[in-house]
CSV table of N, CA and C in Angstrom, one decimal:
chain,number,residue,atom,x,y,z
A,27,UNK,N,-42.7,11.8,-110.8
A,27,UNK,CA,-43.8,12.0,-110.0
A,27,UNK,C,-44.0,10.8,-109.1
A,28,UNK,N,-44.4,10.6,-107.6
A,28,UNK,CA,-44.0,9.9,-106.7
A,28,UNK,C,-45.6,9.1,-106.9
A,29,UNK,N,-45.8,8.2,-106.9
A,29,UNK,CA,-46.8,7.6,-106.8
A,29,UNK,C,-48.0,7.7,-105.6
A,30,UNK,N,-49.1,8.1,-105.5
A,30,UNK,CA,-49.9,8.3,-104.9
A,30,UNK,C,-50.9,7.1,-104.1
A,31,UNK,N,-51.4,7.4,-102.9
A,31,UNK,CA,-51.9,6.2,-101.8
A,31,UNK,C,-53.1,6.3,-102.4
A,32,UNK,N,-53.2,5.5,-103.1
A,32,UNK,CA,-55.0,5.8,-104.2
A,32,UNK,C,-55.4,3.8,-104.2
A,33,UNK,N,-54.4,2.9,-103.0
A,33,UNK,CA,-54.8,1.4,-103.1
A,33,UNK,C,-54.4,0.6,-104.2
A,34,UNK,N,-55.0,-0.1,-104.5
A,34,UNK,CA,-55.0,-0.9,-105.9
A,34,UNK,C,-55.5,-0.4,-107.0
A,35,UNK,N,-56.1,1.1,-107.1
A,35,UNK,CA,-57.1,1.4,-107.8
A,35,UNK,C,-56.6,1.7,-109.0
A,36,UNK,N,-55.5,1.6,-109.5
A,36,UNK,CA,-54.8,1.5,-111.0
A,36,UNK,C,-54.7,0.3,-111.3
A,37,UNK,N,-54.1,-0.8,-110.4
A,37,UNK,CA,-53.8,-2.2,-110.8
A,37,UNK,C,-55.5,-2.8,-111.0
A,38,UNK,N,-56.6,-2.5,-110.3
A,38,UNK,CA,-58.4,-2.8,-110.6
A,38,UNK,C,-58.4,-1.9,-111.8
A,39,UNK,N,-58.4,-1.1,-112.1
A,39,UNK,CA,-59.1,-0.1,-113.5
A,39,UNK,C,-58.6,-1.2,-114.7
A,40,UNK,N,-57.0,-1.2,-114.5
A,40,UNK,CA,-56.1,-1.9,-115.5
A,40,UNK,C,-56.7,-3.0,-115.9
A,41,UNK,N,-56.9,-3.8,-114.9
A,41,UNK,CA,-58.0,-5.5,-114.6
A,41,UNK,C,-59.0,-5.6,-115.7
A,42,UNK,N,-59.8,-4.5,-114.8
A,42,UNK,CA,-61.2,-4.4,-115.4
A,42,UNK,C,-61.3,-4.2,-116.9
A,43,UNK,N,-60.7,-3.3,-117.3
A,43,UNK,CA,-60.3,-2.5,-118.9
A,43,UNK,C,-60.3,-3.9,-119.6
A,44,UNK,N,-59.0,-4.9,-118.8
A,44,UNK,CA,-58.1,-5.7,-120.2
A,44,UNK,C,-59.7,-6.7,-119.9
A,45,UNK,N,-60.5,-7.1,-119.3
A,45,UNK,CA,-61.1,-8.0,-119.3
A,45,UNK,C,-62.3,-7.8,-119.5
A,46,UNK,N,-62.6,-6.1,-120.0
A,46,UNK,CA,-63.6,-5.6,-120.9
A,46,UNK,C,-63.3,-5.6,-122.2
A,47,UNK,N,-62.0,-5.8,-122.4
A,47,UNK,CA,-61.7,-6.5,-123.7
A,47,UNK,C,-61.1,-4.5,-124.3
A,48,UNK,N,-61.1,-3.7,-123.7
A,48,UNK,CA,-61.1,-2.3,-124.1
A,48,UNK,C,-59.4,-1.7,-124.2
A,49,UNK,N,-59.1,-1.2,-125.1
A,49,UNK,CA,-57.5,-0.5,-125.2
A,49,UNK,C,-57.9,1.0,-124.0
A,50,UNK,N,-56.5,1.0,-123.8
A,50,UNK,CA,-56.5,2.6,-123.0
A,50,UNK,C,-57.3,3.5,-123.6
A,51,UNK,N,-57.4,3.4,-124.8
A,51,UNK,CA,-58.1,4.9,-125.3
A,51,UNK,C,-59.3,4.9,-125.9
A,52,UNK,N,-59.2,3.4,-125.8
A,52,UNK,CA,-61.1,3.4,-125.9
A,52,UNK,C,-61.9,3.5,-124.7
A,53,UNK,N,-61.4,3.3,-123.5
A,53,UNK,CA,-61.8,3.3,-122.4
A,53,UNK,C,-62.1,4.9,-122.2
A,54,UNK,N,-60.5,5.6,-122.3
A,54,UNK,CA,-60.6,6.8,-122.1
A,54,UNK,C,-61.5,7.7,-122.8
A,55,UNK,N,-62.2,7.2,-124.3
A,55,UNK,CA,-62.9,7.9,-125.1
A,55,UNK,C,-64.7,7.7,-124.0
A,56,UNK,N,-64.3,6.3,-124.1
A,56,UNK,CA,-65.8,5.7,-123.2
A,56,UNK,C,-66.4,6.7,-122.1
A,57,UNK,N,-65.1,7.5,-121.4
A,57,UNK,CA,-65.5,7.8,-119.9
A,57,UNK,C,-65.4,9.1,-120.1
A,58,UNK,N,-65.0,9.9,-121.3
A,58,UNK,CA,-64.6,11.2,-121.7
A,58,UNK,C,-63.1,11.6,-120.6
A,59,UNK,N,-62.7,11.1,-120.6
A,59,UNK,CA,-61.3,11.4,-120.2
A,59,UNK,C,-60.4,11.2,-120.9
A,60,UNK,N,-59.0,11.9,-120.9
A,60,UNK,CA,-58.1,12.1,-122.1
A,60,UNK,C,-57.0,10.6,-121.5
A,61,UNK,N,-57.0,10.1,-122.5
A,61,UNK,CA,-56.3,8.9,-122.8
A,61,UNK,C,-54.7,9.3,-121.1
A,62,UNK,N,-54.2,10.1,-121.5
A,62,UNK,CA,-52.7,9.9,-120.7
A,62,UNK,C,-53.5,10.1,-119.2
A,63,UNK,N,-54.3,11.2,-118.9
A,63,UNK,CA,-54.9,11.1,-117.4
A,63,UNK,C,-55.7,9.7,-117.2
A,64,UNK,N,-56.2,9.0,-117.8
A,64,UNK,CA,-56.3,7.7,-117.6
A,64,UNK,C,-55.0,6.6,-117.2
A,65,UNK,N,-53.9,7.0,-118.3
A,65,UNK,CA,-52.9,6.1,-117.8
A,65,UNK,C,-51.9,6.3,-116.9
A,66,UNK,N,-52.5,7.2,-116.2
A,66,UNK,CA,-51.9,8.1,-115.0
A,66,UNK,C,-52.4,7.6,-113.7
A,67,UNK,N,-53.9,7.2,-113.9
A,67,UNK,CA,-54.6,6.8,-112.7
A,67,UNK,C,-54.4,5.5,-112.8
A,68,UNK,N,-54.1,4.6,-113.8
A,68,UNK,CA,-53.9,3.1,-113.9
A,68,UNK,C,-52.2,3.0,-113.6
A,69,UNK,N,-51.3,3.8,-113.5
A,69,UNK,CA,-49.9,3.9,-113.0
A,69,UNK,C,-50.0,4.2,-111.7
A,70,UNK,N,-51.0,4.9,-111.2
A,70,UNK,CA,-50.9,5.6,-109.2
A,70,UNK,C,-50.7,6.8,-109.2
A,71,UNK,N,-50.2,7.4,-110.4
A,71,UNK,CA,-49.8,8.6,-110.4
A,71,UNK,C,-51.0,9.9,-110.4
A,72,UNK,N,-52.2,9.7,-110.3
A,72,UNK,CA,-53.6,10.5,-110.2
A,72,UNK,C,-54.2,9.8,-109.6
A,73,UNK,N,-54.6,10.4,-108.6
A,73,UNK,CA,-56.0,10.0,-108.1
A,73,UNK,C,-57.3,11.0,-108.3
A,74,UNK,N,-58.0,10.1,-108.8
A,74,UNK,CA,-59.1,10.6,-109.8
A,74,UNK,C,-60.3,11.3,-108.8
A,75,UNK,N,-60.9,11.9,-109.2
A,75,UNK,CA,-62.4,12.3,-108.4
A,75,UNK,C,-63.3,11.5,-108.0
A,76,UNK,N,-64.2,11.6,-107.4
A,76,UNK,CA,-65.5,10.5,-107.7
A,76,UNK,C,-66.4,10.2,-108.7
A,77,UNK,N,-66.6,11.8,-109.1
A,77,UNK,CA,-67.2,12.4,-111.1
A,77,UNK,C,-66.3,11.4,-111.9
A,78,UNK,N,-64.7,11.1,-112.3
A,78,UNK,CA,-64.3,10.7,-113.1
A,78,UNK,C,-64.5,8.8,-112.9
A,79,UNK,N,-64.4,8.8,-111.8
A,79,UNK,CA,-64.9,7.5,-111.2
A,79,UNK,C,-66.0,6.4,-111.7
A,80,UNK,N,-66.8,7.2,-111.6
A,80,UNK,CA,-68.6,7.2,-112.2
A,80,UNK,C,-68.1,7.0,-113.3
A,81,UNK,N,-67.8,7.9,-114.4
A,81,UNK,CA,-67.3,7.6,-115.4
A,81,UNK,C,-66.8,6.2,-116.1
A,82,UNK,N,-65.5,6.4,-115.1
A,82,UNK,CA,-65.4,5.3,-115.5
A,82,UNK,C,-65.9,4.0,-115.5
A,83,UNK,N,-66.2,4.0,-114.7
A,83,UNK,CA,-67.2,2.8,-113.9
A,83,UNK,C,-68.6,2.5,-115.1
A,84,UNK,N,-69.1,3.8,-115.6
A,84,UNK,CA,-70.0,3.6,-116.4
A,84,UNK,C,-69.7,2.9,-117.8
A,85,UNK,N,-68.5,3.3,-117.9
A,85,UNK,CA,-67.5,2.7,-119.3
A,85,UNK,C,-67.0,1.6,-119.3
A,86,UNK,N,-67.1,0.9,-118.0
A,86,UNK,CA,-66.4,-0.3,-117.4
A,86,UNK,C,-68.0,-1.5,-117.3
A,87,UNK,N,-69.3,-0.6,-116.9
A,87,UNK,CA,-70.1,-1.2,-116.8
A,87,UNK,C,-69.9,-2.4,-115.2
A,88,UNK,N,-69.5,-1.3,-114.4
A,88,UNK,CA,-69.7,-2.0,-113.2
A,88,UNK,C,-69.5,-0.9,-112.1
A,89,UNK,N,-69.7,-1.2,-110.8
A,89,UNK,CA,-70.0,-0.4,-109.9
A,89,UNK,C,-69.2,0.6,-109.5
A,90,UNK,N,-69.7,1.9,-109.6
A,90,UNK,CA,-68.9,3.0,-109.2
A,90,UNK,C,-68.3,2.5,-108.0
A,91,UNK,N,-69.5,1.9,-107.1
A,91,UNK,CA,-68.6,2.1,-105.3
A,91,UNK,C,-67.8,1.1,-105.4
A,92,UNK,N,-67.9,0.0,-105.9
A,92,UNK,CA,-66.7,-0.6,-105.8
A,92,UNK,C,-65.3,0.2,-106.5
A,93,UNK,N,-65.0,1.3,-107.5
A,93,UNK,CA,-64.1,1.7,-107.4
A,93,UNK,C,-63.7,2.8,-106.3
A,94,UNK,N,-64.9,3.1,-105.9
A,94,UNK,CA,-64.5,4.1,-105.1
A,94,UNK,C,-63.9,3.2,-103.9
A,95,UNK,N,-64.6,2.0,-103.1
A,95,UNK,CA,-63.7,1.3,-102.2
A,95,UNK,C,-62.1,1.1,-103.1
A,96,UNK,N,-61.7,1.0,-104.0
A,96,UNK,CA,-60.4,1.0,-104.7
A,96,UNK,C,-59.7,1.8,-104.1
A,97,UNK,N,-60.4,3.0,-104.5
A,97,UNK,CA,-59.8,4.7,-104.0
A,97,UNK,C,-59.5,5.1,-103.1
A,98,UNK,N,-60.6,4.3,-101.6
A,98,UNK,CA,-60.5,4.9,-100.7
A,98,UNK,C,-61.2,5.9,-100.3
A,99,UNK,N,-62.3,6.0,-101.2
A,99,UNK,CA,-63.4,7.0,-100.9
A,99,UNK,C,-64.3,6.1,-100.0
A,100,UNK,N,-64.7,5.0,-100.2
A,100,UNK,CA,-65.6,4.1,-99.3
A,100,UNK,C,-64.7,3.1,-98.3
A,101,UNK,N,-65.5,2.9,-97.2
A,101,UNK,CA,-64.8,2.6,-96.3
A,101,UNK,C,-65.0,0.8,-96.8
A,102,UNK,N,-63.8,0.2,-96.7
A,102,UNK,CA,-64.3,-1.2,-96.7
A,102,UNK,C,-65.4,-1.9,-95.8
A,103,UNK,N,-65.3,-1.4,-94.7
A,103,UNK,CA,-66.9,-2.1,-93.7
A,103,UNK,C,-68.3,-1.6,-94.3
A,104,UNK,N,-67.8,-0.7,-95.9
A,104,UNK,CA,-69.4,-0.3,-95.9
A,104,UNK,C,-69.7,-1.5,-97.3
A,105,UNK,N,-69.0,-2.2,-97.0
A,105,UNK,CA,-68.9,-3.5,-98.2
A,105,UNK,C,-70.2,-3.7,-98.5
A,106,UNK,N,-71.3,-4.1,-97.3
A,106,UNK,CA,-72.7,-4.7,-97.8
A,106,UNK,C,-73.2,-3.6,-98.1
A,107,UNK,N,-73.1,-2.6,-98.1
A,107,UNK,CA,-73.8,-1.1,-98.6
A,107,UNK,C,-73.4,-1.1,-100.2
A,108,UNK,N,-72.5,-1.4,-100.3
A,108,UNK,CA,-71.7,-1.4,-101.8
A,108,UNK,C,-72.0,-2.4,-102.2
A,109,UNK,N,-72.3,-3.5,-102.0
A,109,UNK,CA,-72.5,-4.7,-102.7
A,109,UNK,C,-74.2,-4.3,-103.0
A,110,UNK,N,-74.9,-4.5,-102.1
A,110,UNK,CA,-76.8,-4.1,-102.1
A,110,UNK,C,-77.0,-2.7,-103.1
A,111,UNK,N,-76.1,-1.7,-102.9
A,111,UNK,CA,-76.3,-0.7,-104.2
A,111,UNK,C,-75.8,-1.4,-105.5
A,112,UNK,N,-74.8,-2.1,-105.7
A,112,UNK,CA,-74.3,-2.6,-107.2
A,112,UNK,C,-75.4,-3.6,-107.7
A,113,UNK,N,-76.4,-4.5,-107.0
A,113,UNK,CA,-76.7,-4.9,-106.9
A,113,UNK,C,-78.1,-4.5,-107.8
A,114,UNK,N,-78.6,-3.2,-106.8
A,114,UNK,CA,-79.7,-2.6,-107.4
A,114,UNK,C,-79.2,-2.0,-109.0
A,115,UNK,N,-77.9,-1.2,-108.7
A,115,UNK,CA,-77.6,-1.1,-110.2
A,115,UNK,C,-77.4,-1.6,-111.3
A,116,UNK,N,-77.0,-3.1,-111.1
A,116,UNK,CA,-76.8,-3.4,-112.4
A,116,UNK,C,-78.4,-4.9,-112.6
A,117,UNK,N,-79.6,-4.0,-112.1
A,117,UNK,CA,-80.4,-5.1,-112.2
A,117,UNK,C,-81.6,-4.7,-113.4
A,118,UNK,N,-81.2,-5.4,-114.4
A,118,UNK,CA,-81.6,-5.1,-115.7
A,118,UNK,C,-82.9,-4.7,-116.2
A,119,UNK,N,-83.6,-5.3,-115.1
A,119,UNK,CA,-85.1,-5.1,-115.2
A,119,UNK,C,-85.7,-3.6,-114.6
A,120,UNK,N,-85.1,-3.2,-114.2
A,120,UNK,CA,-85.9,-1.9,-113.7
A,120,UNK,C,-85.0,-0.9,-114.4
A,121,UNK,N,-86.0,0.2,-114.1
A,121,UNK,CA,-85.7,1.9,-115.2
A,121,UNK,C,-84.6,2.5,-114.5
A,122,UNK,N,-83.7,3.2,-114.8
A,122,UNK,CA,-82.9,4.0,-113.7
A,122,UNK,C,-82.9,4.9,-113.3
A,123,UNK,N,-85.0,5.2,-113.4
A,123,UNK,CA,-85.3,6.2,-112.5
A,123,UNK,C,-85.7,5.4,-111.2
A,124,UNK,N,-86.2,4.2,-111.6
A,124,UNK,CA,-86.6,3.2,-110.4
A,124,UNK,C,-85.2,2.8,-109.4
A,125,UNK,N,-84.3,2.9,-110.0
A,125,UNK,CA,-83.0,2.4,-109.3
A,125,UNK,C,-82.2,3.2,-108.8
A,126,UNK,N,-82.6,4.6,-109.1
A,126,UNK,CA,-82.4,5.8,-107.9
A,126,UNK,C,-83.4,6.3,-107.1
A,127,UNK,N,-84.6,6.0,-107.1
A,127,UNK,CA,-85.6,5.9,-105.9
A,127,UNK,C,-85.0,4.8,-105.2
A,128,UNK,N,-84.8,3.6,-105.6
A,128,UNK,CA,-84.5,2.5,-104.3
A,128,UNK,C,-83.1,2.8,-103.9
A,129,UNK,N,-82.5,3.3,-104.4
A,129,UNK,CA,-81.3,3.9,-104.0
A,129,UNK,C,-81.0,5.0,-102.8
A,130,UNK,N,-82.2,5.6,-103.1
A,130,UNK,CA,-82.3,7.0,-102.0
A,130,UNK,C,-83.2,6.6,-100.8
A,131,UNK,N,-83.5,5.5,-101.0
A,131,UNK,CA,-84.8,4.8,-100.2
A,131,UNK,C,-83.8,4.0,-98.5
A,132,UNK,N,-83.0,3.3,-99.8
A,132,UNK,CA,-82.0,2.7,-99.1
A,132,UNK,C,-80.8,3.3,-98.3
A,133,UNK,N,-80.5,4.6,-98.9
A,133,UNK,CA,-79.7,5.3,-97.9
A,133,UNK,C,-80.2,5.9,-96.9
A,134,UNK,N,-81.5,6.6,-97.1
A,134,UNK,CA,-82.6,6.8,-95.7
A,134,UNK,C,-82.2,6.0,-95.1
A,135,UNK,N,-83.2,4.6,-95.2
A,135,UNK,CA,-83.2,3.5,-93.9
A,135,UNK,C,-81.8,3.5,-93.6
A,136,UNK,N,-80.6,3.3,-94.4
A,136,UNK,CA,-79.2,3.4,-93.3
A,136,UNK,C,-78.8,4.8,-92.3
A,137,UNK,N,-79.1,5.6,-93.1
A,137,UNK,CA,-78.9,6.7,-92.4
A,137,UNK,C,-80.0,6.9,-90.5
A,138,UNK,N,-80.9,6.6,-91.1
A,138,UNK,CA,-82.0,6.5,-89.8
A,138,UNK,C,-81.6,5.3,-88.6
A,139,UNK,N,-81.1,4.6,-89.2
A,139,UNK,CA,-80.4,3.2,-88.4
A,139,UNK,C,-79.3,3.4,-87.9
A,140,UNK,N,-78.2,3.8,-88.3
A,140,UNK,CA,-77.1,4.9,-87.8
A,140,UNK,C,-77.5,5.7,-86.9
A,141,UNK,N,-78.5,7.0,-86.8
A,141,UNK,CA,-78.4,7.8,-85.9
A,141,UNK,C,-79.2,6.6,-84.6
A,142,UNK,N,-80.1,6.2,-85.2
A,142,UNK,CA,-80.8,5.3,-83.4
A,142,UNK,C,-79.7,4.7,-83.0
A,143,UNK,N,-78.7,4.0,-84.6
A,143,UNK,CA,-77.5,3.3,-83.0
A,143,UNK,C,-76.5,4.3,-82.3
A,144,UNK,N,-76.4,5.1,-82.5
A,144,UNK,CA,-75.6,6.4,-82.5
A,144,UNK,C,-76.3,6.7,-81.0
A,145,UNK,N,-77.9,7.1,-80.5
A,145,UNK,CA,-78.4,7.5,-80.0
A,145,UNK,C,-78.4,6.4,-78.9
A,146,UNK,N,-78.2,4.8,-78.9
A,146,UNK,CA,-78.3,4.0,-78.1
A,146,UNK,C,-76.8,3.9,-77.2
A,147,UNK,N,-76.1,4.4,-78.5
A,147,UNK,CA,-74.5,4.2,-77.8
A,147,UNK,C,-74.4,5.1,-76.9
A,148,UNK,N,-75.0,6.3,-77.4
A,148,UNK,CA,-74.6,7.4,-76.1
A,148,UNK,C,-75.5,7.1,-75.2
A,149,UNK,N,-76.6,6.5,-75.4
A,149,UNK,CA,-77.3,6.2,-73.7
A,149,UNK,C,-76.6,5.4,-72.9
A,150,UNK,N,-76.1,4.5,-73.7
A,150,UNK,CA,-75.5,3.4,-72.9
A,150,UNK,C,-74.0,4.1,-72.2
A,151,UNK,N,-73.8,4.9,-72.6
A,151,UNK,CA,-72.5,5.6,-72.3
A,151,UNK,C,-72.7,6.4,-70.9
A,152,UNK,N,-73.8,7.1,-71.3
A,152,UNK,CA,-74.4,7.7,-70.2
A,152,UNK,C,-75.1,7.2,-69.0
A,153,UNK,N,-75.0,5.8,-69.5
A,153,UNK,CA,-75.9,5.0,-68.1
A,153,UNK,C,-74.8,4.7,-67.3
A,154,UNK,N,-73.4,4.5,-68.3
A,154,UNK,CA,-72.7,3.7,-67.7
A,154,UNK,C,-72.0,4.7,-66.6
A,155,UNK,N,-71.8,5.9,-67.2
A,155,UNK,CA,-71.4,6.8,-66.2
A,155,UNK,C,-72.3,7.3,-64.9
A,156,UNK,N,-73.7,7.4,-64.9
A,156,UNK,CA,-74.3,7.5,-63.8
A,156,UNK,C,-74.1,6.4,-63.3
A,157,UNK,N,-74.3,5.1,-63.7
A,157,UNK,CA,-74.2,3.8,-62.4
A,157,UNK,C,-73.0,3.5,-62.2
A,158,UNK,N,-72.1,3.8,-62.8
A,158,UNK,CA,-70.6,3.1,-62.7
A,158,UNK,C,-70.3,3.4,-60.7
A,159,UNK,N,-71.1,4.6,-59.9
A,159,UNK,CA,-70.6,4.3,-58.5
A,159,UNK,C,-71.5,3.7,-57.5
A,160,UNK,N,-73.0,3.0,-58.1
A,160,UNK,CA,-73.6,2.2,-57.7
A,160,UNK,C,-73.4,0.7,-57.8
A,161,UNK,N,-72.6,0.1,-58.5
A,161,UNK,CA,-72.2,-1.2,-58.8
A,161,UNK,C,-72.1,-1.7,-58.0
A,162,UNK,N,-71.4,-1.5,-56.8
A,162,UNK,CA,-71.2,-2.2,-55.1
A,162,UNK,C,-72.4,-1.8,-54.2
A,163,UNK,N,-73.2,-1.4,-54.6
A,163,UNK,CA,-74.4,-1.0,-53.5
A,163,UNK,C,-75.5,-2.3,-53.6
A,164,UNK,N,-75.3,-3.1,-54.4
A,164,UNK,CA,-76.6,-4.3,-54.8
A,164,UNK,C,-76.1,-5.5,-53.6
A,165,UNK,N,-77.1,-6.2,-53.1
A,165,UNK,CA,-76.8,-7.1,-52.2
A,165,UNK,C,-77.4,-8.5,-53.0
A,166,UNK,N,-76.9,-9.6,-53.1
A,166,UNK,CA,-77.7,-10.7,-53.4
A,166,UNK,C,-77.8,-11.5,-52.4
C-alpha cells in the first residue's frame, strides 16, 4: 500500500504517544480505535477522519487542531486560530461547557472579520476598476 500525503501526521501521533509514555494499543484502546488502523495512520498508510482525530487527540490530551494542521485539514496560516482554541481547551479552570461557548464565540468574531475583509477587498477592487482610467486626469 503506497503511502498517503497525510504530512508528518504519523511521525507527530508516533511523537506524541512515545512521550505520553503510551504503547500502540493503549493509545488505540484510549481513542476506541483498533490497534492496526492506528498503526496504519502512524506508518502514512491511513489518513484518518477528523472524528478519529479528536479521538485521538483526546487520548493524547492535546489539541485536536493541532493534529488536524498535521493532516492537512487546517491550513497552517490558521496557526493563531489553533493556537487561541488549544489554548482555551486545555485551560483547566473552566467547564467544557464554558470552553465551547468561548469557542463558538470566537469563531463568530473570526468569521464576521473575514466577511468585512472580504467585503473591503472587493470594494477596493471595485474602486480600482472604476478609477484605474481617471489616474492621468489629476493636475498638481
Amino acid at each position: 500500500m503506497a503511502s498517503l500525503n497525510v504530512g508528518n501526521l504519523g511521525e507527530y501521533l508516533r511523537e506524541q504517544r512515545r512521550q505520553a509514555q503510551l504503547s500502540l494499543r493503549q493509545l488505540a484502546d484510549a481513542a476506541g480505535v483498533s490497534n492496526p488502523y492506528l498503526s496504519q495512520i502512524e506508518r502514512g498508510l491511513r489518513k484518518p477522519s477528523a472524528d478519529i482525530l479528536q479521538q485521538l487527540a483526546k487520548a493524547l490530551r492535546i489539541s485536536a487542531e493541532t493534529l488536524y494542521v498535521q493532516a492537512g485539514i487546517l491550513d497552517e496560516r490558521d496557526r493563531d486560530a489553533v493556537e487561541t482554541r488549544a489554548a482555551i481547551l486545555a485551560d483547566p479552570t473552566i467547564s467544557e461547557q464554558q470552553k465551547q461557548v468561548l469557542l463558538q464565540v470566537y469563531a463568530s468574531f473570526r468569521k464576521e472579520n473575514a466577511a468585512e475583509a472580504e467585503a473591503k477587498a472587493e470594494a477596493g477592487a471595485e474602486a480600482a476598476d472604476d478609477g484605474g482610467g481617471d489616474a492621468g486626469t489629476s493636475t498638481h
